[in-house]
C-alpha cells in the first residue's frame, strides 16, 4: 500500500514511545560491542576470531529480516517487540554465565536476530506516526537519538570494567526497561490492520529495488568504516589512541547533522538529497588519502559520517512516504536485511582491498562503490526522462 499523505499529522504518543525504545536498544548495543571485544581480547583471542564473533550480529540481522514480517503478522508487532526485548536481556545475562567462545558465537547470533527485530519494528512505528512534510525531520531526530545513545554504552564499560557481571547486568536491566515505552505503543502503530495480507521481504524487494540498493551501499560504508577506519589511520601513522578517535569523529557527524539533513529532505526532494549524500561521501573518500595525515582528516571524516548515515535517514523517510501497514513492516525488515548483507560485504571488501592494494585500498573501494551507485541512478533517471518524453 502506497501512502502519498502530505499532511503533518504526528501521533506523539506512539512516536515518543518508539524513539524511547530504540534509544534503549542503541544503548545496549553500544555497551555490548566494546564489552565483548575487550573481554575476548583479555582471553587471548586473536583479532581474526574476535571479528568473526562480531560478524555473527550482521548474520543475525540477515536472518531476522526473513522472519520479522511473518512474526509481526502472526502475533502482533507490540507483543513480538516486548518478547525480543526480554529475550535480548536474557542473552546479555547468559554471556558471563557461559564465558567461552563456543557459547558466545550462537549467543551473538541470537542477539543480532533479537535486536534487529526491535529496530525494524521501532522504525516502522516511527515512520507510520510522523507523516507528510515533517517526516524527514522526525527521522533525523530518531537517527540522532540512536547515535547519541549508542555512544553512552561504552562509557558504562569504562566505568564498570570488564572483569565482573555488573556491565552485563546493567545492559539486561536497561533492556527490560524498554518494555515500558513499548507497552505504550498502540496496537495499530504501524498503520495496518490485523486482516491485512502478510507481505514478505522477498515480495517487497520488487517494490523499491533502488531504495534497498541505496541502503545496501550505505551499509557497506558503515561496515567498512566501523571495522577498518581506525586501522587505516594507524597504518597511515596515527597512534592507536588517536586512530581510535576517528570513530568518534565519524559518529559526531551522525549526531549533529541528521536533523538538518532530514529538514533539507522535507523542503526539497528526498531523492535529490540522497544523491547529494552519495556525492558527498564519494568526494570525501576520494580526498581521504590526501587528507589522512593532516588536520583536515577530522572534518572530512565527520562530514563523510554525516552524509553516509544521511543516506539511511533519507531512505527511511522515503520508505515512510511510500508505504504503510504490512508493506511498511516488510520494508523496515528489508532495510535490516540489506544492512546486514551490506555491512558484511563492506568490511570484507575493504579488508581485502587493504591486503591487496595497501592502506589506500580501503577508501578507494568505497569511492568506487559510491560512484557506481551514482552511475546506476543517473542511467535510471535518463531512461525515465526518455520514456516521459515519448
CSV table of C-alpha atoms in Angstrom, one decimal:
chain,number,residue,atom,x,y,z
A,1,UNK,CA,0.0,0.0,0.0
A,2,UNK,CA,1.5,3.3,-1.0
A,3,UNK,CA,0.9,6.5,1.0
A,4,UNK,CA,1.0,9.9,-0.6
A,5,UNK,CA,-0.2,11.8,2.5
A,6,UNK,CA,1.3,15.2,2.7
A,7,UNK,CA,-0.2,16.4,6.0
A,8,UNK,CA,1.9,16.9,9.1
A,9,UNK,CA,-0.1,14.6,11.4
A,10,UNK,CA,2.0,13.2,14.2
A,11,UNK,CA,1.0,10.7,16.8
A,12,UNK,CA,3.2,11.8,19.6
A,13,UNK,CA,2.4,9.0,22.0
A,14,UNK,CA,3.5,6.3,19.6
A,15,UNK,CA,6.4,8.4,18.3
A,16,UNK,CA,7.9,9.2,21.7
A,17,UNK,CA,7.4,5.6,22.8
A,18,UNK,CA,9.1,4.2,19.7
A,19,UNK,CA,12.0,6.6,20.0
A,20,UNK,CA,12.5,5.9,23.7
A,21,UNK,CA,12.5,2.1,23.0
A,22,UNK,CA,15.1,2.4,20.2
A,23,UNK,CA,17.3,4.6,22.4
A,24,UNK,CA,17.4,1.8,24.9
A,25,UNK,CA,18.3,-0.7,22.2
A,26,UNK,CA,21.0,1.5,20.9
A,27,UNK,CA,22.5,2.0,24.4
A,28,UNK,CA,22.6,-1.8,24.9
A,29,UNK,CA,24.3,-2.3,21.6
A,30,UNK,CA,26.9,0.4,22.3
A,31,UNK,CA,27.7,-1.3,25.5
A,32,UNK,CA,28.0,-4.8,24.1
A,33,UNK,CA,30.4,-4.1,21.2
A,34,UNK,CA,33.4,-2.9,23.3
A,35,UNK,CA,32.5,-5.2,26.3
A,36,UNK,CA,32.5,-8.4,24.3
A,37,UNK,CA,35.5,-7.4,22.2
A,38,UNK,CA,37.6,-6.4,25.2
A,39,UNK,CA,36.6,-9.4,27.2
A,40,UNK,CA,37.6,-11.8,24.3
A,41,UNK,CA,40.9,-10.0,23.9
A,42,UNK,CA,41.6,-10.5,27.6
A,43,UNK,CA,41.1,-14.2,27.0
A,44,UNK,CA,43.9,-14.0,24.4
A,45,UNK,CA,41.6,-14.4,21.4
A,46,UNK,CA,43.1,-13.3,18.1
A,47,UNK,CA,41.7,-10.3,16.3
A,48,UNK,CA,40.5,-12.5,13.4
A,49,UNK,CA,38.4,-14.7,15.8
A,50,UNK,CA,37.2,-11.6,17.6
A,51,UNK,CA,36.0,-10.1,14.3
A,52,UNK,CA,34.3,-13.3,13.3
A,53,UNK,CA,32.4,-13.3,16.5
A,54,UNK,CA,31.3,-9.7,15.9
A,55,UNK,CA,30.2,-10.8,12.4
A,56,UNK,CA,27.6,-13.0,14.0
A,57,UNK,CA,25.5,-9.9,14.7
A,58,UNK,CA,25.1,-8.9,11.0
A,59,UNK,CA,24.3,-12.6,10.2
A,60,UNK,CA,21.6,-12.5,12.8
A,61,UNK,CA,20.3,-9.3,11.2
A,62,UNK,CA,20.1,-11.0,7.9
A,63,UNK,CA,18.1,-13.9,9.4
A,64,UNK,CA,15.8,-11.5,11.3
A,65,UNK,CA,14.8,-9.8,8.1
A,66,UNK,CA,13.4,-13.0,6.8
A,67,UNK,CA,11.2,-13.7,9.8
A,68,UNK,CA,10.1,-10.2,11.1
A,69,UNK,CA,7.1,-9.7,8.8
A,70,UNK,CA,5.7,-13.1,9.5
A,71,UNK,CA,6.2,-12.9,13.3
A,72,UNK,CA,4.6,-9.4,13.5
A,73,UNK,CA,1.7,-10.5,11.2
A,74,UNK,CA,1.1,-13.7,13.2
A,75,UNK,CA,1.5,-12.4,16.8
A,76,UNK,CA,1.3,-8.6,16.5
A,77,UNK,CA,4.2,-6.1,16.4
A,78,UNK,CA,4.0,-5.0,20.0
A,79,UNK,CA,4.0,-8.5,21.7
A,80,UNK,CA,6.9,-9.5,19.4
A,81,UNK,CA,8.9,-6.4,20.3
A,82,UNK,CA,8.3,-7.0,24.1
A,83,UNK,CA,9.4,-10.6,23.7
A,84,UNK,CA,12.5,-9.7,21.8
A,85,UNK,CA,13.5,-7.0,24.4
A,86,UNK,CA,13.2,-9.6,27.2
A,87,UNK,CA,15.0,-12.3,25.1
A,88,UNK,CA,17.9,-9.9,24.4
A,89,UNK,CA,18.1,-9.2,28.1
A,90,UNK,CA,18.3,-12.9,28.7
A,91,UNK,CA,21.2,-13.2,26.2
A,92,UNK,CA,23.1,-10.4,28.0
A,93,UNK,CA,22.8,-12.4,31.2
A,94,UNK,CA,24.0,-15.6,29.6
A,95,UNK,CA,27.3,-14.2,28.3
A,96,UNK,CA,29.0,-14.2,31.7
A,97,UNK,CA,27.3,-17.5,32.7
A,98,UNK,CA,28.9,-19.2,29.7
A,99,UNK,CA,32.3,-17.4,29.2
A,100,UNK,CA,33.5,-19.5,26.3
A,101,UNK,CA,33.9,-18.9,22.5
A,102,UNK,CA,31.8,-22.0,21.8
A,103,UNK,CA,28.8,-20.3,23.6
A,104,UNK,CA,29.4,-16.7,22.5
A,105,UNK,CA,29.1,-17.4,18.8
A,106,UNK,CA,25.4,-18.6,19.0
A,107,UNK,CA,24.7,-16.0,21.7
A,108,UNK,CA,26.0,-13.2,19.4
A,109,UNK,CA,23.9,-14.6,16.5
A,110,UNK,CA,20.7,-14.7,18.7
A,111,UNK,CA,21.5,-11.2,19.9
A,112,UNK,CA,21.6,-10.0,16.2
A,113,UNK,CA,18.3,-11.6,15.5
A,114,UNK,CA,16.5,-10.2,18.5
A,115,UNK,CA,17.9,-6.6,18.3
A,116,UNK,CA,17.3,-6.4,14.5
A,117,UNK,CA,13.6,-7.3,15.1
A,118,UNK,CA,13.4,-4.5,17.7
A,119,UNK,CA,14.9,-1.9,15.4
A,120,UNK,CA,12.7,-2.9,12.4
A,121,UNK,CA,9.5,-2.7,14.4
A,122,UNK,CA,10.5,0.6,16.1
A,123,UNK,CA,11.4,2.1,12.7
A,124,UNK,CA,8.0,1.1,11.3
A,125,UNK,CA,6.3,2.8,14.3
A,126,UNK,CA,8.4,6.0,13.8
A,127,UNK,CA,7.6,6.2,10.1
A,128,UNK,CA,3.9,5.5,10.4
A,129,UNK,CA,3.4,8.1,13.2
A,130,UNK,CA,5.2,11.0,11.5
A,131,UNK,CA,3.7,11.8,8.2
A,132,UNK,CA,4.0,14.3,5.4
A,133,UNK,CA,6.3,17.3,5.4
A,134,UNK,CA,7.7,16.6,8.9
A,135,UNK,CA,8.8,13.0,8.3
A,136,UNK,CA,12.3,13.8,7.3
A,137,UNK,CA,13.0,15.9,10.4
A,138,UNK,CA,11.4,13.3,12.7
A,139,UNK,CA,13.6,10.5,11.2
A,140,UNK,CA,16.5,12.8,11.6
A,141,UNK,CA,15.7,13.1,15.4
A,142,UNK,CA,15.3,9.3,15.5
A,143,UNK,CA,18.7,8.9,13.9
A,144,UNK,CA,20.3,11.4,16.2
A,145,UNK,CA,18.9,9.6,19.3
A,146,UNK,CA,20.3,6.3,18.0
A,147,UNK,CA,23.8,7.8,17.5
A,148,UNK,CA,23.9,9.7,20.8
A,149,UNK,CA,22.6,6.8,23.0
A,150,UNK,CA,24.9,4.3,21.2
A,151,UNK,CA,27.8,6.4,22.4
A,152,UNK,CA,26.7,6.2,26.0
A,153,UNK,CA,27.2,2.4,26.2
A,154,UNK,CA,31.0,2.4,26.0
A,155,UNK,CA,31.0,4.9,28.9
A,156,UNK,CA,29.4,2.3,31.1
A,157,UNK,CA,32.0,-0.3,30.1
A,158,UNK,CA,34.8,2.3,31.0
A,159,UNK,CA,33.1,2.8,34.4
A,160,UNK,CA,32.4,-0.9,35.3
A,161,UNK,CA,35.4,-2.5,33.6
A,162,UNK,CA,35.2,-5.9,32.0
A,163,UNK,CA,36.0,-8.2,34.9
A,164,UNK,CA,32.6,-8.5,36.6
A,165,UNK,CA,29.0,-9.4,36.0
A,166,UNK,CA,27.9,-5.8,36.5
A,167,UNK,CA,28.1,-4.4,32.9
A,168,UNK,CA,26.1,-7.4,31.6
A,169,UNK,CA,23.5,-6.9,34.4
A,170,UNK,CA,23.2,-3.2,33.6
A,171,UNK,CA,22.6,-4.0,29.9
A,172,UNK,CA,19.9,-6.6,30.8
A,173,UNK,CA,18.1,-4.2,33.2
A,174,UNK,CA,18.1,-1.4,30.7
A,175,UNK,CA,16.6,-3.7,28.1
A,176,UNK,CA,13.9,-4.8,30.4
A,177,UNK,CA,13.1,-1.2,30.9
A,178,UNK,CA,12.5,-0.9,27.2
A,179,UNK,CA,9.3,-2.9,27.6
A,180,UNK,CA,7.8,0.2,29.4
A,181,UNK,CA,7.8,2.5,26.3
A,182,UNK,CA,6.9,-0.4,24.0
A,183,UNK,CA,3.8,-1.1,26.1
A,184,UNK,CA,2.7,2.5,25.4
A,185,UNK,CA,2.6,2.0,21.6
A,186,UNK,CA,-0.9,1.4,20.2
A,187,UNK,CA,-1.5,-1.9,18.6
A,188,UNK,CA,-2.1,-0.3,15.2
A,189,UNK,CA,1.0,1.9,15.4
A,190,UNK,CA,2.3,0.8,12.0
A,191,UNK,CA,-0.8,1.9,10.3
A,192,UNK,CA,-2.0,-1.5,9.3
A,193,UNK,CA,-4.8,-3.9,10.4
A,194,UNK,CA,-4.8,-7.5,11.6
A,195,UNK,CA,-6.6,-8.7,8.5
A,196,UNK,CA,-4.1,-7.1,6.1
A,197,UNK,CA,-2.3,-9.7,4.0
A,198,UNK,CA,1.2,-10.7,5.0
A,199,UNK,CA,4.0,-9.2,2.9
A,200,UNK,CA,7.4,-11.0,2.9
A,201,UNK,CA,10.6,-9.1,2.3
A,202,UNK,CA,11.0,-11.0,-1.0
A,203,UNK,CA,7.7,-9.6,-2.2
A,204,UNK,CA,8.8,-6.2,-1.1
A,205,UNK,CA,12.2,-6.2,-2.9
A,206,UNK,CA,10.4,-5.6,-6.3
A,207,UNK,CA,8.6,-2.6,-4.9
A,208,UNK,CA,11.6,-0.5,-4.1
A,209,UNK,CA,14.8,-2.0,-5.6
A,210,UNK,CA,16.8,1.2,-6.0
A,211,UNK,CA,15.9,2.3,-2.4
A,212,UNK,CA,17.1,-1.0,-1.0
A,213,UNK,CA,20.2,-0.9,-3.1
A,214,UNK,CA,21.0,2.5,-1.6
A,215,UNK,CA,20.6,1.1,1.9
A,216,UNK,CA,22.9,-1.8,1.0
A,217,UNK,CA,25.6,0.7,-0.2
A,218,UNK,CA,25.2,2.8,2.9
A,219,UNK,CA,25.7,-0.4,5.0
A,220,UNK,CA,28.9,-1.2,3.0
A,221,UNK,CA,30.2,2.2,4.0
A,222,UNK,CA,29.0,1.7,7.6
A,223,UNK,CA,30.5,-1.8,8.0
A,224,UNK,CA,33.8,-0.8,6.3
A,225,UNK,CA,34.3,2.4,8.2
A,226,UNK,CA,33.5,1.0,11.6
A,227,UNK,CA,35.7,-2.1,11.1
A,228,UNK,CA,38.7,-0.5,9.5
A,229,UNK,CA,38.8,3.3,9.7
A,230,UNK,CA,40.9,3.2,12.9
A,231,UNK,CA,43.1,0.5,11.4
A,232,UNK,CA,43.6,2.7,8.3
A,233,UNK,CA,44.5,5.7,10.5
A,234,UNK,CA,47.1,3.6,12.4
A,235,UNK,CA,48.6,2.4,9.2
A,236,UNK,CA,49.0,5.9,8.0
A,237,UNK,CA,51.0,7.0,11.1
A,238,UNK,CA,48.4,7.8,13.8
A,239,UNK,CA,49.0,6.4,17.3
A,240,UNK,CA,46.4,3.8,18.3
A,241,UNK,CA,44.7,6.2,20.7
A,242,UNK,CA,44.4,8.9,18.1
A,243,UNK,CA,43.3,6.4,15.4
A,244,UNK,CA,40.5,5.2,17.7
A,245,UNK,CA,39.2,8.8,17.8
A,246,UNK,CA,38.5,8.6,14.1
A,247,UNK,CA,35.4,6.5,15.0
A,248,UNK,CA,34.4,9.3,17.4
A,249,UNK,CA,34.7,11.9,14.6
A,250,UNK,CA,32.6,9.6,12.3
A,251,UNK,CA,29.8,9.3,14.9
A,252,UNK,CA,29.8,13.1,15.6
A,253,UNK,CA,28.6,13.6,12.0
A,254,UNK,CA,25.7,11.3,12.8
A,255,UNK,CA,24.8,13.1,16.0
A,256,UNK,CA,24.9,16.7,14.7
A,257,UNK,CA,23.8,16.5,11.1
A,258,UNK,CA,20.9,14.1,10.8
A,259,UNK,CA,18.2,16.6,11.8
A,260,UNK,CA,19.5,19.2,9.2
A,261,UNK,CA,19.6,16.5,6.5
A,262,UNK,CA,16.0,15.5,7.3
A,263,UNK,CA,14.9,19.1,7.2
A,264,UNK,CA,16.6,19.5,3.8
A,265,UNK,CA,14.9,16.4,2.5
A,266,UNK,CA,11.5,17.6,3.7
A,267,UNK,CA,11.9,21.0,2.0
A,268,UNK,CA,13.5,19.9,-1.3
A,269,UNK,CA,13.5,16.4,-2.7
A,270,UNK,CA,14.3,13.2,-0.8
A,271,UNK,CA,15.8,11.6,-3.9
A,272,UNK,CA,18.0,14.6,-4.7
A,273,UNK,CA,19.0,14.9,-1.0
A,274,UNK,CA,20.0,11.2,-1.1
A,275,UNK,CA,22.1,11.7,-4.3
A,276,UNK,CA,23.7,14.7,-2.6
A,277,UNK,CA,24.7,12.4,0.3
A,278,UNK,CA,26.2,9.9,-2.1
A,279,UNK,CA,28.2,12.5,-3.9
A,280,UNK,CA,29.5,13.9,-0.6
A,281,UNK,CA,30.6,10.5,0.6
A,282,UNK,CA,32.3,9.8,-2.8
A,283,UNK,CA,34.1,13.1,-2.6
A,284,UNK,CA,35.2,12.5,1.0
A,285,UNK,CA,36.6,9.0,0.2
A,286,UNK,CA,38.4,10.4,-2.8
A,287,UNK,CA,40.1,13.1,-0.7
A,288,UNK,CA,40.8,10.9,2.4
A,289,UNK,CA,44.2,9.5,1.2
A,290,UNK,CA,45.4,13.1,0.7
A,291,UNK,CA,44.0,14.4,4.0
A,292,UNK,CA,44.5,11.5,6.4
A,293,UNK,CA,48.0,12.7,7.5
A,294,UNK,CA,46.7,16.3,8.0
A,295,UNK,CA,44.4,18.1,10.3
A,296,UNK,CA,41.8,18.2,7.5
A,297,UNK,CA,41.2,14.5,8.0
A,298,UNK,CA,39.0,15.2,11.1
A,299,UNK,CA,36.3,17.4,9.4
A,300,UNK,CA,36.4,15.2,6.3
A,301,UNK,CA,35.7,12.1,8.4
A,302,UNK,CA,32.9,13.9,10.3
A,303,UNK,CA,31.3,15.0,7.0
A,304,UNK,CA,31.5,11.6,5.5
A,305,UNK,CA,29.9,10.1,8.6
A,306,UNK,CA,27.0,12.7,8.4
A,307,UNK,CA,26.4,12.0,4.7
A,308,UNK,CA,26.8,8.3,5.0
A,309,UNK,CA,24.2,8.0,7.7
A,310,UNK,CA,22.2,10.6,6.0
A,311,UNK,CA,21.5,8.1,3.2
A,312,UNK,CA,19.8,5.9,5.8
A,313,UNK,CA,17.9,8.8,7.3
A,314,UNK,CA,16.5,10.0,3.9
A,315,UNK,CA,15.9,6.4,2.8
A,316,UNK,CA,13.8,5.7,5.9
A,317,UNK,CA,11.9,8.9,5.3
A,318,UNK,CA,11.2,7.9,1.7
A,319,UNK,CA,10.1,4.5,2.8
A,320,UNK,CA,7.5,6.1,5.2
A,321,UNK,CA,6.3,8.4,2.4
A,322,UNK,CA,5.6,5.4,0.0
A,323,UNK,CA,4.4,2.6,2.2
A,324,UNK,CA,2.0,1.8,5.1
A,325,UNK,CA,0.9,-1.1,7.2
A,326,UNK,CA,2.3,-4.6,6.4
A,327,UNK,CA,4.2,-3.1,3.5
A,328,UNK,CA,6.0,-0.7,5.9
A,329,UNK,CA,7.0,-3.6,8.3
A,330,UNK,CA,8.2,-5.6,5.3
A,331,UNK,CA,10.2,-2.5,4.2
A,332,UNK,CA,11.9,-1.9,7.5
A,333,UNK,CA,12.7,-5.7,7.7
A,334,UNK,CA,14.2,-5.5,4.2
A,335,UNK,CA,16.2,-2.5,5.3
A,336,UNK,CA,17.6,-4.7,8.1
A,337,UNK,CA,18.4,-7.5,5.7
A,338,UNK,CA,20.2,-5.1,3.3
A,339,UNK,CA,22.1,-3.5,6.2
A,340,UNK,CA,23.3,-6.9,7.4
A,341,UNK,CA,24.4,-8.0,4.0
A,342,UNK,CA,26.0,-4.7,3.1
A,343,UNK,CA,27.9,-4.4,6.4
A,344,UNK,CA,29.3,-7.9,5.9
A,345,UNK,CA,30.2,-7.3,2.3
A,346,UNK,CA,31.7,-3.8,3.0
A,347,UNK,CA,34.0,-5.0,5.8
A,348,UNK,CA,35.2,-8.0,3.7
A,349,UNK,CA,35.8,-5.9,0.5
A,350,UNK,CA,37.6,-3.1,2.4
A,351,UNK,CA,39.8,-5.6,4.2
A,352,UNK,CA,40.7,-7.4,1.0
A,353,UNK,CA,41.4,-4.1,-0.8
A,354,UNK,CA,43.9,-3.2,2.0
A,355,UNK,CA,45.6,-6.6,1.8
A,356,UNK,CA,45.9,-6.5,-2.0
A,357,UNK,CA,46.5,-2.8,-2.7
A,358,UNK,CA,47.8,-1.4,0.6
A,359,UNK,CA,46.1,1.0,3.1
A,360,UNK,CA,44.6,3.3,0.4
A,361,UNK,CA,42.7,0.4,-1.0
A,362,UNK,CA,40.2,1.0,1.9
A,363,UNK,CA,38.9,4.4,0.8
A,364,UNK,CA,39.4,3.5,-2.9
A,365,UNK,CA,37.0,0.6,-2.8
A,366,UNK,CA,34.3,2.7,-1.0
A,367,UNK,CA,34.8,5.5,-3.5
A,368,UNK,CA,34.3,3.1,-6.4
A,369,UNK,CA,31.1,1.6,-4.9
A,370,UNK,CA,29.6,5.0,-4.4
A,371,UNK,CA,30.5,6.2,-7.9
A,372,UNK,CA,28.9,3.0,-9.3
A,373,UNK,CA,25.7,3.7,-7.5
A,374,UNK,CA,25.6,7.3,-8.7
A,375,UNK,CA,26.1,6.0,-12.3
A,376,UNK,CA,23.2,3.5,-11.8
A,377,UNK,CA,21.0,6.3,-10.6
A,378,UNK,CA,22.0,8.6,-13.5
A,379,UNK,CA,21.2,5.8,-16.0
A,380,UNK,CA,17.8,5.2,-14.4
A,381,UNK,CA,16.9,8.9,-14.4
A,382,UNK,CA,17.9,9.2,-18.0
A,383,UNK,CA,15.7,6.3,-19.0
A,384,UNK,CA,12.8,7.7,-17.1
A,385,UNK,CA,13.2,11.1,-18.8
A,386,UNK,CA,13.4,9.4,-22.2
A,387,UNK,CA,10.2,7.4,-21.5
A,388,UNK,CA,8.4,10.6,-20.3
A,389,UNK,CA,9.4,12.4,-23.5
A,390,UNK,CA,7.9,9.8,-25.7
